[in-house]
PDB file of C-alpha atoms and ligand atoms in Angstrom:
ATOM      1  CA  MET A  30     -13.164 -20.701 -41.854  1.00 45.00           C
ATOM      2  CA  LYS A  31     -13.375 -19.799 -45.776  1.00 47.00           C
ATOM      3  CA  GLN A  32     -13.053 -16.006 -44.428  1.00 51.00           C
ATOM      4  CA  THR A  33      -9.998 -16.945 -42.472  1.00 54.00           C
ATOM      5  CA  LEU A  34      -8.289 -18.598 -45.402  1.00 54.00           C
ATOM      6  CA  SER A  35      -9.000 -15.524 -47.547  1.00 59.00           C
ATOM      7  CA  LEU A  36      -7.155 -13.216 -44.836  1.00 60.00           C
ATOM      8  CA  ILE A  37      -4.435 -15.696 -44.965  1.00 58.00           C
ATOM      9  CA  ALA A  38      -4.279 -15.275 -48.814  1.00 60.00           C
ATOM     10  CA  ILE A  39      -4.015 -11.515 -48.042  1.00 56.00           C
ATOM     11  CA  LEU A  40      -1.275 -12.051 -45.685  1.00 55.00           C
ATOM     12  CA  ALA A  41       0.767 -13.741 -48.693  1.00 53.00           C
ATOM     13  CA  ALA A  42       0.659 -10.243 -50.174  1.00 53.00           C
ATOM     14  CA  TYR A  43       2.661  -8.655 -47.462  1.00 53.00           C
ATOM     15  CA  PRO A  44       6.521  -8.580 -47.507  1.00 49.00           C
ATOM     16  CA  ALA A  45       7.051 -10.251 -44.245  1.00 50.00           C
ATOM     17  CA  LEU A  46       5.505 -13.535 -45.252  1.00 46.00           C
ATOM     18  CA  ALA A  47       7.326 -13.442 -48.692  1.00 44.00           C
ATOM     19  CA  GLU A  48      10.374 -14.090 -46.506  1.00 47.00           C
ATOM     20  CA  GLU A  49       9.235 -17.624 -46.144  1.00 47.00           C
ATOM     21  CA  THR A  50      10.081 -18.317 -49.603  1.00 49.00           C
ATOM     22  CA  ARG A  51      13.755 -17.059 -49.192  1.00 51.00           C
ATOM     23  CA  GLN A  52      16.506 -19.303 -49.330  1.00 57.00           C
ATOM     24  CA  LEU A  53      17.334 -20.831 -45.991  1.00 59.00           C
ATOM     25  CA  ASP A  54      20.801 -19.820 -46.004  1.00 59.00           C
ATOM     26  CA  ALA A  55      19.608 -16.328 -45.989  1.00 75.00           C
ATOM     27  CA  HIS A  56      17.880 -16.676 -42.658  1.00 90.00           C
ATOM     28  CA  GLU A  57      19.348 -14.834 -39.530  1.00 94.00           C
ATOM     29  CA  HIS A  58      20.120 -17.025 -36.801  1.00 96.00           C
ATOM     30  CA  GLY A  59      18.187 -15.941 -33.491  1.00 97.00           C
ATOM     31  CA  VAL A  60      15.269 -14.490 -35.635  1.00 97.00           C
ATOM     32  CA  GLY A  61      12.008 -16.414 -36.192  1.00 97.00           C
ATOM     33  CA  ALA A  62       8.565 -15.367 -37.567  1.00 97.00           C
ATOM     34  CA  LEU A  63       5.115 -15.800 -36.660  1.00 97.00           C
ATOM     35  CA  ASN A  64       2.125 -14.736 -38.750  1.00 96.00           C
ATOM     36  CA  ILE A  65      -1.324 -14.542 -37.170  1.00 96.00           C
ATOM     37  CA  ALA A  66      -4.627 -14.217 -38.833  1.00 95.00           C
ATOM     38  CA  VAL A  67      -7.587 -13.845 -36.525  1.00 93.00           C
ATOM     39  CA  ASP A  68     -11.187 -13.851 -37.994  1.00 92.00           C
ATOM     40  CA  GLY A  69     -13.996 -14.027 -35.633  1.00 93.00           C
ATOM     41  CA  THR A  70     -13.438 -16.955 -33.308  1.00 95.00           C
ATOM     42  CA  THR A  71     -10.751 -18.822 -35.400  1.00 96.00           C
ATOM     43  CA  LEU A  72      -7.080 -17.881 -35.161  1.00 96.00           C
ATOM     44  CA  ALA A  73      -4.498 -19.170 -37.572  1.00 96.00           C
ATOM     45  CA  MET A  74      -0.790 -19.058 -37.011  1.00 96.00           C
ATOM     46  CA  GLU A  75       2.320 -19.723 -39.158  1.00 96.00           C
ATOM     47  CA  PHE A  76       5.582 -20.082 -37.547  1.00 97.00           C
ATOM     48  CA  HIS A  77       9.168 -20.585 -38.715  1.00 96.00           C
ATOM     49  CA  ALA A  78      12.398 -20.285 -37.024  1.00 97.00           C
ATOM     50  CA  PRO A  79      16.174 -21.275 -37.923  1.00 97.00           C
ATOM     51  CA  GLY A  80      17.081 -24.811 -36.536  1.00 97.00           C
ATOM     52  CA  ALA A  81      19.767 -22.745 -34.628  1.00 97.00           C
ATOM     53  CA  ASP A  82      17.424 -20.901 -32.538  1.00 98.00           C
ATOM     54  CA  ILE A  83      15.297 -24.149 -31.826  1.00 98.00           C
ATOM     55  CA  VAL A  84      17.731 -27.037 -31.223  1.00 97.00           C
ATOM     56  CA  GLY A  85      21.101 -25.089 -31.536  1.00 97.00           C
ATOM     57  CA  PHE A  86      22.192 -26.696 -34.765  1.00 95.00           C
ATOM     58  CA  GLU A  87      21.384 -27.254 -38.342  1.00 94.00           C
ATOM     59  CA  HIS A  88      23.645 -30.009 -39.416  1.00 93.00           C
ATOM     60  CA  ALA A  89      21.741 -33.272 -40.296  1.00 91.00           C
ATOM     61  CA  ALA A  90      20.580 -34.943 -37.176  1.00 92.00           C
ATOM     62  CA  ASN A  91      22.791 -38.139 -37.431  1.00 92.00           C
ATOM     63  CA  SER A  92      23.555 -38.876 -33.784  1.00 96.00           C
ATOM     64  CA  GLN A  93      20.692 -40.329 -31.558  1.00 97.00           C
ATOM     65  CA  GLU A  94      21.282 -37.450 -29.359  1.00 97.00           C
ATOM     66  CA  ASP A  95      20.439 -34.858 -32.473  1.00 96.00           C
ATOM     67  CA  ARG A  96      17.421 -36.923 -33.425  1.00 96.00           C
ATOM     68  CA  ALA A  97      16.004 -36.916 -30.064  1.00 97.00           C
ATOM     69  CA  ALA A  98      16.610 -32.963 -29.800  1.00 97.00           C
ATOM     70  CA  VAL A  99      14.672 -32.675 -33.145  1.00 97.00           C
ATOM     71  CA  ASP A 100      11.941 -34.850 -32.007  1.00 97.00           C
ATOM     72  CA  ALA A 101      11.297 -33.130 -28.486  1.00 98.00           C
ATOM     73  CA  ALA A 102      11.464 -29.627 -30.354  1.00 98.00           C
ATOM     74  CA  VAL A 103       8.841 -30.767 -33.120  1.00 98.00           C
ATOM     75  CA  ALA A 104       6.779 -31.933 -29.976  1.00 98.00           C
ATOM     76  CA  THR A 105       7.225 -28.756 -28.207  1.00 98.00           C
ATOM     77  CA  LEU A 106       6.231 -26.825 -31.184  1.00 98.00           C
ATOM     78  CA  ALA A 107       3.105 -28.709 -31.791  1.00 98.00           C
ATOM     79  CA  ALA A 108       1.921 -27.113 -28.470  1.00 98.00           C
ATOM     80  CA  PRO A 109       1.514 -23.509 -29.347  1.00 98.00           C
ATOM     81  CA  LEU A 110      -0.564 -22.314 -26.288  1.00 98.00           C
ATOM     82  CA  ASP A 111       2.710 -23.108 -24.130  1.00 98.00           C
ATOM     83  CA  LEU A 112       4.830 -20.835 -26.436  1.00 98.00           C
ATOM     84  CA  PHE A 113       2.631 -18.276 -27.351  1.00 98.00           C
ATOM     85  CA  VAL A 114       0.572 -17.527 -24.384  1.00 98.00           C
ATOM     86  CA  LEU A 115      -2.922 -16.333 -24.885  1.00 98.00           C
ATOM     87  CA  PRO A 116      -5.039 -14.542 -22.162  1.00 98.00           C
ATOM     88  CA  ALA A 117      -7.250 -17.222 -20.314  1.00 97.00           C
ATOM     89  CA  GLY A 118     -10.271 -14.931 -20.906  1.00 98.00           C
ATOM     90  CA  ALA A 119      -9.932 -15.570 -24.581  1.00 97.00           C
ATOM     91  CA  GLU A 120     -10.806 -19.188 -23.940  1.00 98.00           C
ATOM     92  CA  CYS A 121      -8.585 -20.480 -26.908  1.00 98.00           C
ATOM     93  CA  SER A 122      -8.144 -24.071 -27.680  1.00 98.00           C
ATOM     94  CA  VAL A 123      -5.996 -25.638 -30.388  1.00 98.00           C
ATOM     95  CA  THR A 124      -8.007 -27.427 -33.122  1.00 97.00           C
ATOM     96  CA  GLN A 125      -4.892 -28.198 -35.434  1.00 96.00           C
ATOM     97  CA  ALA A 126      -1.329 -28.005 -34.863  1.00 97.00           C
ATOM     98  CA  SER A 127       1.593 -29.396 -37.163  1.00 96.00           C
ATOM     99  CA  ALA A 128       5.249 -29.018 -36.803  1.00 97.00           C
ATOM    100  CA  GLU A 129       8.200 -30.107 -38.919  1.00 96.00           C
ATOM    101  CA  LEU A 130      11.918 -29.702 -39.568  1.00 96.00           C
ATOM    102  CA  GLU A 131      13.028 -28.529 -43.064  1.00 90.00           C
ATOM    103  CA  SER A 132      16.221 -28.893 -44.338  1.00 82.00           C
ATOM    104  CA  GLU A 133      17.749 -27.270 -47.373  1.00 68.00           C
ATOM    105  CA  GLU A 134      17.636 -30.718 -49.311  1.00 61.00           C
ATOM    106  CA  ASP A 135      13.809 -30.209 -49.396  1.00 57.00           C
ATOM    107  CA  HIS A 136      14.406 -26.892 -51.570  1.00 51.00           C
ATOM    108  CA  GLU A 137      17.074 -27.471 -53.764  1.00 49.00           C
ATOM    109  CA  ASP A 138      17.690 -29.852 -56.782  1.00 45.00           C
ATOM    110  CA  HIS A 139      20.984 -31.421 -56.819  1.00 44.00           C
ATOM    111  CA  ALA A 140      23.181 -29.868 -59.528  1.00 43.00           C
ATOM    112  CA  ALA A 141      25.500 -32.727 -59.251  1.00 43.00           C
ATOM    113  CA  ASP A 142      22.932 -34.862 -60.952  1.00 45.00           C
ATOM    114  CA  GLU A 143      23.828 -33.276 -64.207  1.00 44.00           C
ATOM    115  CA  ASP A 144      27.388 -34.613 -64.072  1.00 44.00           C
ATOM    116  CA  HIS A 145      26.602 -38.304 -64.321  1.00 44.00           C
ATOM    117  CA  GLU A 146      26.650 -38.552 -67.982  1.00 45.00           C
ATOM    118  CA  ASP A 147      29.349 -40.286 -70.134  1.00 47.00           C
ATOM    119  CA  HIS A 148      32.014 -40.459 -67.421  1.00 46.00           C
ATOM    120  CA  GLU A 149      32.432 -44.091 -66.683  1.00 47.00           C
ATOM    121  CA  ASP A 150      35.669 -43.670 -64.971  1.00 48.00           C
ATOM    122  CA  HIS A 151      34.604 -41.023 -62.699  1.00 45.00           C
ATOM    123  CA  GLU A 152      31.287 -42.709 -61.906  1.00 45.00           C
ATOM    124  CA  GLU A 153      32.843 -43.951 -58.605  1.00 47.00           C
ATOM    125  CA  HIS A 154      34.632 -40.698 -57.836  1.00 46.00           C
ATOM    126  CA  ALA A 155      31.483 -38.681 -58.515  1.00 44.00           C
ATOM    127  CA  GLU A 156      29.468 -40.708 -56.021  1.00 45.00           C
ATOM    128  CA  HIS A 157      32.333 -40.501 -53.442  1.00 46.00           C
ATOM    129  CA  ASP A 158      32.611 -36.698 -54.043  1.00 44.00           C
ATOM    130  CA  GLU A 159      28.889 -36.301 -53.506  1.00 42.00           C
ATOM    131  CA  HIS A 160      29.363 -38.047 -50.048  1.00 43.00           C
ATOM    132  CA  GLU A 161      32.053 -35.868 -49.149  1.00 40.00           C
ATOM    133  CA  GLU A 162      30.020 -32.579 -50.222  1.00 40.00           C
ATOM    134  CA  HIS A 163      27.070 -33.640 -48.076  1.00 43.00           C
ATOM    135  CA  ALA A 164      29.501 -34.256 -45.282  1.00 41.00           C
ATOM    136  CA  ASP A 165      31.105 -30.963 -45.494  1.00 40.00           C
ATOM    137  CA  GLU A 166      27.936 -28.891 -46.176  1.00 49.00           C
ATOM    138  CA  ALA A 167      27.077 -26.635 -43.172  1.00 60.00           C
ATOM    139  CA  GLY A 168      23.503 -26.663 -44.368  1.00 81.00           C
ATOM    140  CA  HIS A 169      20.690 -24.644 -42.857  1.00 90.00           C
ATOM    141  CA  THR A 170      17.447 -25.954 -41.625  1.00 94.00           C
ATOM    142  CA  GLU A 171      14.421 -24.403 -40.513  1.00 95.00           C
ATOM    143  CA  PHE A 172      11.325 -25.424 -38.280  1.00 97.00           C
ATOM    144  CA  HIS A 173       7.964 -24.681 -39.540  1.00 96.00           C
ATOM    145  CA  ALA A 174       4.709 -24.976 -37.785  1.00 97.00           C
ATOM    146  CA  GLU A 175       1.015 -24.239 -38.345  1.00 96.00           C
ATOM    147  CA  TYR A 176      -1.904 -23.779 -36.051  1.00 97.00           C
ATOM    148  CA  THR A 177      -5.575 -23.353 -36.035  1.00 97.00           C
ATOM    149  CA  LEU A 178      -7.149 -22.377 -32.746  1.00 97.00           C
ATOM    150  CA  ASN A 179     -10.642 -21.723 -31.558  1.00 97.00           C
ATOM    151  CA  CYS A 180     -11.093 -18.500 -29.405  1.00 97.00           C
ATOM    152  CA  ALA A 181     -14.717 -18.498 -27.582  1.00 98.00           C
ATOM    153  CA  ASN A 182     -13.811 -14.985 -26.685  1.00 96.00           C
ATOM    154  CA  PRO A 183     -11.780 -13.265 -29.174  1.00 94.00           C
ATOM    155  CA  GLU A 184     -12.251  -9.709 -27.459  1.00 93.00           C
ATOM    156  CA  ALA A 185     -10.148 -10.933 -24.816  1.00 96.00           C
ATOM    157  CA  LEU A 186      -7.220 -11.394 -27.110  1.00 95.00           C
ATOM    158  CA  THR A 187      -5.382  -8.294 -25.777  1.00 95.00           C
ATOM    159  CA  GLU A 188      -1.716  -9.624 -25.569  1.00 96.00           C
ATOM    160  CA  ILE A 189       0.466 -12.779 -26.248  1.00 98.00           C
ATOM    161  CA  THR A 190       3.076 -13.696 -23.747  1.00 98.00           C
ATOM    162  CA  PHE A 191       6.140 -15.270 -25.860  1.00 98.00           C
ATOM    163  CA  ALA A 192       7.111 -18.113 -23.478  1.00 98.00           C
ATOM    164  CA  TYR A 193       8.640 -19.258 -26.682  1.00 98.00           C
ATOM    165  CA  PHE A 194      11.841 -17.273 -25.530  1.00 98.00           C
ATOM    166  CA  ASP A 195      12.022 -19.279 -22.381  1.00 98.00           C
ATOM    167  CA  THR A 196      11.657 -22.637 -23.946  1.00 98.00           C
ATOM    168  CA  PHE A 197      14.264 -21.917 -26.816  1.00 98.00           C
ATOM    169  CA  GLU A 198      17.224 -20.086 -25.158  1.00 97.00           C
ATOM    170  CA  ASN A 199      19.048 -19.389 -28.624  1.00 98.00           C
ATOM    171  CA  ALA A 200      15.999 -17.307 -30.025  1.00 98.00           C
ATOM    172  CA  ARG A 201      16.340 -13.611 -29.746  1.00 98.00           C
ATOM    173  CA  GLU A 202      13.462 -12.224 -31.861  1.00 98.00           C
ATOM    174  CA  LEU A 203      10.248 -12.950 -33.460  1.00 97.00           C
ATOM    175  CA  GLU A 204       9.051 -11.062 -36.405  1.00 97.00           C
ATOM    176  CA  VAL A 205       5.299 -11.012 -35.755  1.00 97.00           C
ATOM    177  CA  GLN A 206       2.691 -10.095 -38.413  1.00 95.00           C
ATOM    178  CA  VAL A 207      -1.087  -9.861 -37.133  1.00 94.00           C
ATOM    179  CA  ILE A 208      -3.730  -9.568 -39.408  1.00 92.00           C
ATOM    180  CA  THR A 209      -7.458  -8.919 -38.420  1.00 89.00           C
ATOM    181  CA  ALA A 210     -10.448  -7.467 -40.098  1.00 85.00           C
ATOM    182  CA  SER A 211      -9.214  -4.114 -39.232  1.00 84.00           C
ATOM    183  CA  GLY A 212      -5.962  -4.547 -41.078  1.00 88.00           C
ATOM    184  CA  ALA A 213      -2.454  -6.011 -40.778  1.00 91.00           C
ATOM    185  CA  GLN A 214       0.549  -4.980 -38.786  1.00 92.00           C
ATOM    186  CA  ALA A 215       4.136  -5.900 -38.065  1.00 95.00           C
ATOM    187  CA  PHE A 216       5.952  -6.143 -34.895  1.00 96.00           C
ATOM    188  CA  GLU A 217       9.244  -7.074 -33.626  1.00 97.00           C
ATOM    189  CA  VAL A 218       9.233  -9.049 -30.493  1.00 98.00           C
ATOM    190  CA  GLU A 219      12.469  -9.414 -28.577  1.00 98.00           C
ATOM    191  CA  ARG A 220      13.485 -11.554 -25.847  1.00 98.00           C
ATOM    192  CA  ASP A 221      13.952  -8.653 -23.200  1.00 98.00           C
ATOM    193  CA  ALA A 222      10.357  -7.632 -23.790  1.00 97.00           C
ATOM    194  CA  PRO A 223       8.243 -10.849 -24.726  1.00 98.00           C
ATOM    195  CA  VAL A 224       4.799  -9.410 -24.351  1.00 98.00           C
ATOM    196  CA  LEU A 225       3.187  -8.109 -27.447  1.00 97.00           C
ATOM    197  CA  ASP A 226       0.240  -5.896 -26.918  1.00 95.00           C
ATOM    198  CA  LEU A 227      -2.719  -6.373 -29.332  1.00 91.00           C
ATOM    199  CA  ARG A 228      -5.066  -3.911 -27.914  1.00 87.00           C
ATOM    200  CA  SER A 229      -4.797  -1.675 -30.809  1.00 77.00           C
ATOM    201  CA  GLN A 230      -5.619  -4.615 -33.312  1.00 73.00           C
ATOM    202  CA  PHE A 231      -9.236  -5.069 -32.154  1.00 67.00           C
TER     203      PHE A 231
HETATM  204 ZN1  LIG B  22      20.962 -21.341 -40.527  1.00 93.56          ZN
END
């Protein structure tokens, strides 16, 4: 486990993972990312993708229908082996899985807060404006998930089949980074060729 964590720390030094800290409004709709670290029988994965890819919208989930769509997506993302299908022979099982929706509000401070001083007359207006701003804002969201799996027979991890693209019809591409004891390698997995060959990685 300790060794896996250090592999993940190494992952952070590679450019693809640095993208995770980018502003959400810089993300490209249709393109998500999956980082995978394999160490012994432990496989750690970190996933993120635009809300547009997963639920088809990025506005705040205010309606009951939208909230239900987000809840369903979070539940689906919490079952990684249905999305990122591993060879049965690898005997992988999920030991930890978490998924959540992140919105821009989680990442940005509200500059508007600075304008609240000394403007008695405007206070009501300011609040009103703030509300309007929120309503008009076409903010971006991303789904984020982290997984830990145990694979009894990691030598059989020869490929990953991305059923992900069948599940999420707006997703076009995943930028996949795989790090193993033999090094790190980046791949682009696209909807029309959703199988990643990992034989060169082990
Ligand atoms: Zn977006």
